[in-house]
mmCIF file of C-alpha atoms in Angstrom:
data_model
loop_
_atom_site.group_PDB
_atom_site.id
_atom_site.type_symbol
_atom_site.label_atom_id
_atom_site.label_comp_id
_atom_site.label_asym_id
_atom_site.label_seq_id
_atom_site.Cartn_x
_atom_site.Cartn_y
_atom_site.Cartn_z
ATOM 1 C CA ASP A 1 78.129 -10.470 126.382
ATOM 2 C CA ILE A 2 75.490 -8.100 127.722
ATOM 3 C CA GLN A 3 72.271 -8.239 125.727
ATOM 4 C CA ILE A 4 70.110 -5.166 125.319
ATOM 5 C CA MET A 5 66.407 -5.470 124.634
ATOM 6 C CA GLN A 6 64.800 -2.287 123.333
ATOM 7 C CA SER A 7 61.074 -1.745 122.978
ATOM 8 C CA PRO A 8 58.988 -0.945 121.132
ATOM 9 C CA SER A 9 60.598 -1.411 117.729
ATOM 10 C CA SER A 10 58.412 1.342 116.353
ATOM 11 C CA LEU A 11 55.701 3.677 117.503
ATOM 12 C CA SER A 12 53.350 6.177 115.984
ATOM 13 C CA ALA A 13 52.830 9.502 117.666
ATOM 14 C CA SER A 14 51.663 13.022 117.014
ATOM 15 C CA VAL A 15 53.266 16.388 117.497
ATOM 16 C CA GLY A 16 52.892 17.359 121.141
ATOM 17 C CA ASP A 17 52.731 13.776 122.422
ATOM 18 C CA ARG A 18 54.882 12.290 125.146
ATOM 19 C CA VAL A 19 56.588 9.021 124.239
ATOM 20 C CA THR A 20 58.616 6.524 126.218
ATOM 21 C CA ILE A 21 61.164 4.005 124.988
ATOM 22 C CA THR A 22 62.532 1.246 127.197
ATOM 23 C CA CYS A 23 65.784 -0.687 127.247
ATOM 24 C CA ARG A 24 66.500 -3.684 129.412
ATOM 25 C CA ALA A 25 69.965 -5.108 129.979
ATOM 26 C CA SER A 26 70.590 -8.800 130.524
ATOM 27 C CA LEU A 27 72.592 -7.988 133.663
ATOM 28 C CA SER A 28 73.240 -4.934 135.780
ATOM 29 C CA ILE A 29 75.113 -2.179 133.986
ATOM 30 C CA SER A 30 74.792 0.434 136.727
ATOM 31 C CA SER A 31 74.283 3.705 134.828
ATOM 32 C CA PHE A 32 76.369 2.820 131.764
ATOM 33 C CA LEU A 33 73.504 3.387 129.362
ATOM 34 C CA ASN A 34 73.443 5.935 126.550
ATOM 35 C CA TRP A 35 70.781 7.107 124.115
ATOM 36 C CA TYR A 36 71.316 8.203 120.503
ATOM 37 C CA GLN A 37 69.062 9.733 117.882
ATOM 38 C CA GLN A 38 69.541 8.971 114.198
ATOM 39 C CA ARG A 39 67.728 10.793 111.459
ATOM 40 C CA PRO A 40 67.547 9.165 107.997
ATOM 41 C CA GLY A 41 70.843 9.361 106.139
ATOM 42 C CA LYS A 42 72.602 11.005 109.066
ATOM 43 C CA ALA A 43 75.099 9.940 111.693
ATOM 44 C CA PRO A 44 73.838 9.108 115.170
ATOM 45 C CA LYS A 45 73.757 11.907 117.707
ATOM 46 C CA LEU A 46 74.308 11.463 121.428
ATOM 47 C CA LEU A 47 71.291 12.580 123.439
ATOM 48 C CA ILE A 48 71.786 11.211 126.927
ATOM 49 C CA TYR A 49 74.683 9.483 128.639
ATOM 50 C CA ALA A 50 75.077 7.806 132.002
ATOM 51 C CA ALA A 51 71.373 6.979 131.865
ATOM 52 C CA SER A 52 70.130 10.443 132.724
ATOM 53 C CA ILE A 53 72.646 13.162 131.838
ATOM 54 C CA LEU A 54 71.572 15.367 128.961
ATOM 55 C CA GLN A 55 74.307 15.938 126.398
ATOM 56 C CA SER A 56 75.193 19.588 125.919
ATOM 57 C CA GLY A 57 72.995 21.285 123.358
ATOM 58 C CA VAL A 58 70.245 18.678 123.454
ATOM 59 C CA SER A 59 66.697 19.830 124.068
ATOM 60 C CA SER A 60 65.363 19.429 127.602
ATOM 61 C CA ARG A 61 62.345 17.675 126.092
ATOM 62 C CA PHE A 62 64.549 14.579 126.212
ATOM 63 C CA SER A 63 65.063 12.857 129.520
ATOM 64 C CA GLY A 64 66.441 9.525 130.652
ATOM 65 C CA SER A 65 66.058 7.469 133.763
ATOM 66 C CA GLY A 66 66.917 4.108 135.223
ATOM 67 C CA SER A 67 69.809 2.136 136.586
ATOM 68 C CA GLY A 68 70.804 -1.472 136.873
ATOM 69 C CA THR A 69 68.881 -3.288 134.159
ATOM 70 C CA GLU A 70 65.943 -1.084 133.204
ATOM 71 C CA PHE A 71 66.131 2.274 131.495
ATOM 72 C CA THR A 72 63.762 4.674 129.790
ATOM 73 C CA LEU A 73 64.019 7.541 127.347
ATOM 74 C CA THR A 74 61.145 9.995 127.445
ATOM 75 C CA ILE A 75 60.457 12.602 124.819
ATOM 76 C CA SER A 76 58.015 15.255 125.941
ATOM 77 C CA ASP A 77 56.071 17.551 123.639
ATOM 78 C CA LEU A 78 57.157 15.687 120.505
ATOM 79 C CA GLN A 79 58.299 18.000 117.732
ATOM 80 C CA PRO A 80 58.558 17.344 113.971
ATOM 81 C CA GLU A 81 62.361 17.100 114.185
ATOM 82 C CA ASP A 82 62.056 14.311 116.766
ATOM 83 C CA PHE A 83 60.702 11.823 114.267
ATOM 84 C CA ALA A 84 63.744 9.584 113.947
ATOM 85 C CA THR A 85 65.161 6.292 115.162
ATOM 86 C CA TYR A 86 66.448 6.040 118.712
ATOM 87 C CA TYR A 87 69.056 3.595 119.991
ATOM 88 C CA CYS A 88 70.226 2.733 123.448
ATOM 89 C CA GLN A 89 73.741 1.424 124.043
ATOM 90 C CA GLN A 90 75.431 -0.083 127.048
ATOM 91 C CA SER A 91 78.995 1.065 127.683
ATOM 92 C CA HIS A 92 79.581 -1.007 130.813
ATOM 93 C CA SER A 93 81.740 -3.533 128.953
ATOM 94 C CA THR A 94 82.763 -4.606 125.500
ATOM 95 C CA PRO A 95 81.153 -5.422 123.172
ATOM 96 C CA ARG A 96 79.295 -2.148 123.654
ATOM 97 C CA THR A 97 75.981 -3.495 122.483
ATOM 98 C CA PHE A 98 73.210 -1.373 121.003
ATOM 99 C CA GLY A 99 69.512 -1.992 121.187
ATOM 100 C CA LEU A 100 67.796 -2.751 117.893
ATOM 101 C CA GLY A 101 66.316 0.721 117.713
ATOM 102 C CA THR A 102 62.922 2.393 117.993
ATOM 103 C CA LYS A 103 61.541 4.217 114.994
ATOM 104 C CA VAL A 104 59.313 7.103 116.013
ATOM 105 C CA GLU A 105 56.892 7.840 113.209
ATOM 106 C CA ILE A 106 54.135 10.309 112.666
ATOM 107 C CA GLU B 1 84.691 22.376 116.926
ATOM 108 C CA VAL B 2 85.129 18.611 116.898
ATOM 109 C CA GLN B 3 85.294 17.180 113.393
ATOM 110 C CA LEU B 4 85.661 13.574 112.322
ATOM 111 C CA VAL B 5 85.994 12.798 108.635
ATOM 112 C CA GLU B 6 86.061 9.200 107.423
ATOM 113 C CA SER B 7 87.512 8.091 104.117
ATOM 114 C CA GLY B 8 88.560 4.937 102.327
ATOM 115 C CA GLY B 9 85.250 3.233 101.739
ATOM 116 C CA GLY B 10 84.342 1.634 98.454
ATOM 117 C CA LEU B 11 83.543 -1.559 96.609
ATOM 118 C CA VAL B 12 85.690 -4.584 97.367
ATOM 119 C CA GLN B 13 85.404 -8.238 96.438
ATOM 120 C CA PRO B 14 84.802 -10.925 99.055
ATOM 121 C CA GLY B 15 88.106 -11.906 100.613
ATOM 122 C CA GLY B 16 89.607 -8.538 99.803
ATOM 123 C CA SER B 17 91.031 -5.835 102.011
ATOM 124 C CA LEU B 18 90.318 -2.194 102.674
ATOM 125 C CA THR B 19 91.641 0.422 105.078
ATOM 126 C CA LEU B 20 89.397 3.119 106.478
ATOM 127 C CA SER B 21 90.746 6.353 107.895
ATOM 128 C CA CYS B 22 89.265 8.963 110.177
ATOM 129 C CA ALA B 23 90.817 12.417 110.372
ATOM 130 C CA ALA B 24 90.128 14.107 113.678
ATOM 131 C CA SER B 25 90.316 17.754 114.650
ATOM 132 C CA GLY B 26 89.036 20.154 117.267
ATOM 133 C CA PHE B 27 90.116 18.184 120.345
ATOM 134 C CA THR B 28 93.222 16.681 121.916
ATOM 135 C CA PHE B 29 93.155 13.458 119.943
ATOM 136 C CA ARG B 30 95.633 11.497 122.057
ATOM 137 C CA SER B 31 93.528 12.013 125.189
ATOM 138 C CA PHE B 32 90.458 10.126 124.014
ATOM 139 C CA GLY B 33 89.526 6.644 123.005
ATOM 140 C CA MET B 34 88.103 6.235 119.546
ATOM 141 C CA THR B 35 85.477 3.823 118.288
ATOM 142 C CA TRP B 36 84.240 2.361 115.007
ATOM 143 C CA VAL B 37 80.523 1.621 114.654
ATOM 144 C CA ARG B 38 78.913 0.209 111.540
ATOM 145 C CA GLN B 39 75.407 0.061 110.124
ATOM 146 C CA ALA B 40 74.387 -2.423 107.468
ATOM 147 C CA PRO B 41 71.854 -1.146 104.926
ATOM 148 C CA GLY B 42 68.470 -0.762 106.588
ATOM 149 C CA LYS B 43 69.745 -2.208 109.867
ATOM 150 C CA GLY B 44 70.704 -0.963 113.298
ATOM 151 C CA LEU B 45 73.979 0.169 114.785
ATOM 152 C CA GLU B 46 76.728 -2.323 115.591
ATOM 153 C CA TRP B 47 79.773 -1.531 117.699
ATOM 154 C CA VAL B 48 82.894 -2.782 115.890
ATOM 155 C CA SER B 49 86.041 -1.712 117.722
ATOM 156 C CA THR B 50 87.512 0.697 120.255
ATOM 157 C CA ILE B 51 91.076 1.833 120.814
ATOM 158 C CA THR B 52 92.291 3.690 123.871
ATOM 159 C CA GLY B 53 93.953 7.101 123.659
ATOM 160 C CA THR B 54 97.471 5.705 123.879
ATOM 161 C CA GLY B 55 96.663 2.952 121.422
ATOM 162 C CA ILE B 56 97.840 0.316 123.871
ATOM 163 C CA TYR B 57 94.495 -1.365 124.286
ATOM 164 C CA THR B 58 92.151 -2.437 121.513
ATOM 165 C CA TYR B 59 88.785 -4.154 121.591
ATOM 166 C CA TYR B 60 86.752 -5.866 118.871
ATOM 167 C CA THR B 61 83.388 -7.430 118.345
ATOM 168 C CA ASP B 62 83.699 -11.186 117.880
ATOM 169 C CA SER B 63 82.695 -11.191 114.207
ATOM 170 C CA VAL B 64 85.735 -9.112 113.173
ATOM 171 C CA LYS B 65 88.387 -10.460 115.540
ATOM 172 C CA GLY B 66 91.393 -11.678 113.596
ATOM 173 C CA ARG B 67 90.251 -9.875 110.442
ATOM 174 C CA PHE B 68 90.095 -6.192 111.428
ATOM 175 C CA THR B 69 92.829 -4.134 113.094
ATOM 176 C CA VAL B 70 92.247 -0.737 114.643
ATOM 177 C CA SER B 71 95.158 1.655 115.044
ATOM 178 C CA ARG B 72 95.865 5.311 115.537
ATOM 179 C CA ASP B 73 98.584 7.833 114.782
ATOM 180 C CA ASN B 74 98.457 10.457 117.492
ATOM 181 C CA SER B 75 101.039 12.578 115.693
ATOM 182 C CA LYS B 76 98.683 12.885 112.721
ATOM 183 C CA ASN B 77 95.349 12.813 114.606
ATOM 184 C CA THR B 78 94.264 9.869 112.515
ATOM 185 C CA LEU B 79 92.335 6.709 113.319
ATOM 186 C CA SER B 80 92.475 3.694 111.009
ATOM 187 C CA LEU B 81 90.641 0.423 110.525
ATOM 188 C CA GLN B 82 92.418 -2.216 108.476
ATOM 189 C CA MET B 83 89.863 -4.721 107.217
ATOM 190 C CA ASN B 84 90.999 -8.050 105.758
ATOM 191 C CA SER B 85 89.172 -11.152 104.549
ATOM 192 C CA LEU B 86 86.083 -9.075 103.938
ATOM 193 C CA ARG B 87 82.708 -10.778 103.734
ATOM 194 C CA ALA B 88 79.372 -9.744 102.288
ATOM 195 C CA GLU B 89 78.069 -9.263 105.830
ATOM 196 C CA ASP B 90 80.699 -6.553 106.404
ATOM 197 C CA THR B 91 78.829 -4.336 103.957
ATOM 198 C CA ALA B 92 77.848 -1.257 105.934
ATOM 199 C CA VAL B 93 78.361 2.400 106.566
ATOM 200 C CA TYR B 94 81.300 2.686 108.948
ATOM 201 C CA TYR B 95 81.308 5.559 111.420
ATOM 202 C CA CYS B 96 84.217 6.703 113.525
ATOM 203 C CA ALA B 97 83.313 8.238 116.844
ATOM 204 C CA LYS B 98 85.114 9.979 119.661
ATOM 205 C CA ASP B 99 84.722 8.454 123.104
ATOM 206 C CA SER B 100 83.697 10.699 125.945
ATOM 207 C CA ASP B 101 85.963 10.772 128.958
ATOM 208 C CA TYR B 102 82.913 9.848 131.010
ATOM 209 C CA ASN B 103 80.842 6.715 130.719
ATOM 210 C CA SER B 104 82.512 5.522 127.488
ATOM 211 C CA CYS B 105 79.757 6.908 125.307
ATOM 212 C CA SER B 106 80.459 8.201 121.799
ATOM 213 C CA ASP B 107 79.886 11.923 121.946
ATOM 214 C CA TYR B 108 80.912 12.944 118.412
ATOM 215 C CA TRP B 109 80.491 11.028 115.173
ATOM 216 C CA GLY B 110 81.773 11.330 111.631
ATOM 217 C CA GLN B 111 79.480 11.285 108.625
ATOM 218 C CA GLY B 112 80.358 7.682 107.756
ATOM 219 C CA THR B 113 81.912 5.906 104.809
ATOM 220 C CA LEU B 114 80.231 3.106 102.863
ATOM 221 C CA VAL B 115 81.949 -0.238 102.427
ATOM 222 C CA THR B 116 80.369 -2.631 99.941
ATOM 223 C CA VAL B 117 81.646 -6.195 99.739
ATOM 224 C CA SER B 118 80.411 -7.787 96.554
ATOM 225 C CA SER B 119 81.640 -9.631 93.511
#
């Protein structure tokens, strides 16, 4: 199975900050890496797929990069609605493993 | 508008069974794979199972193999998850999600249904 290591597990930031979250895969997954946002009590929401493609309707403050084994999610100009938990997921093969999540707190 | 509505969750005793359903609308159901993801209380997301659009191929995480069965009825736009021999560690919110036709990501999610396994 492909393991996904996500870091950090949590971070504190302020409105207007730029934050970066990293995911590392245990072997190459090409660009089969997706990012989701989950607000408390809500279902996850797809932000970015194929490592860097912004899902329709998602703010351009979100961006993704990487390929192979190392990937990053960057949130620019952090807004109050961005305080949530973020998960990466590999969809290269089953089981489609998720990272453990990064909680972005004020 | 894509809509996914889960139902069937509830309280069940260890060793018991439960069937979850997901009613889909707003897209051509038979053309897309569908996925179940669960989230234990206070924990992260865990991929559980995926079924292809035709229903021919199914995939499971190891911890549910032999106990859970995913199926779909393309005539009724419904996804199901039959869960047998339930354990306390199966307690979670179960989400159904639509697979994208690109990159196998889950581009739309239901609101989730809570399954509690307890005596």
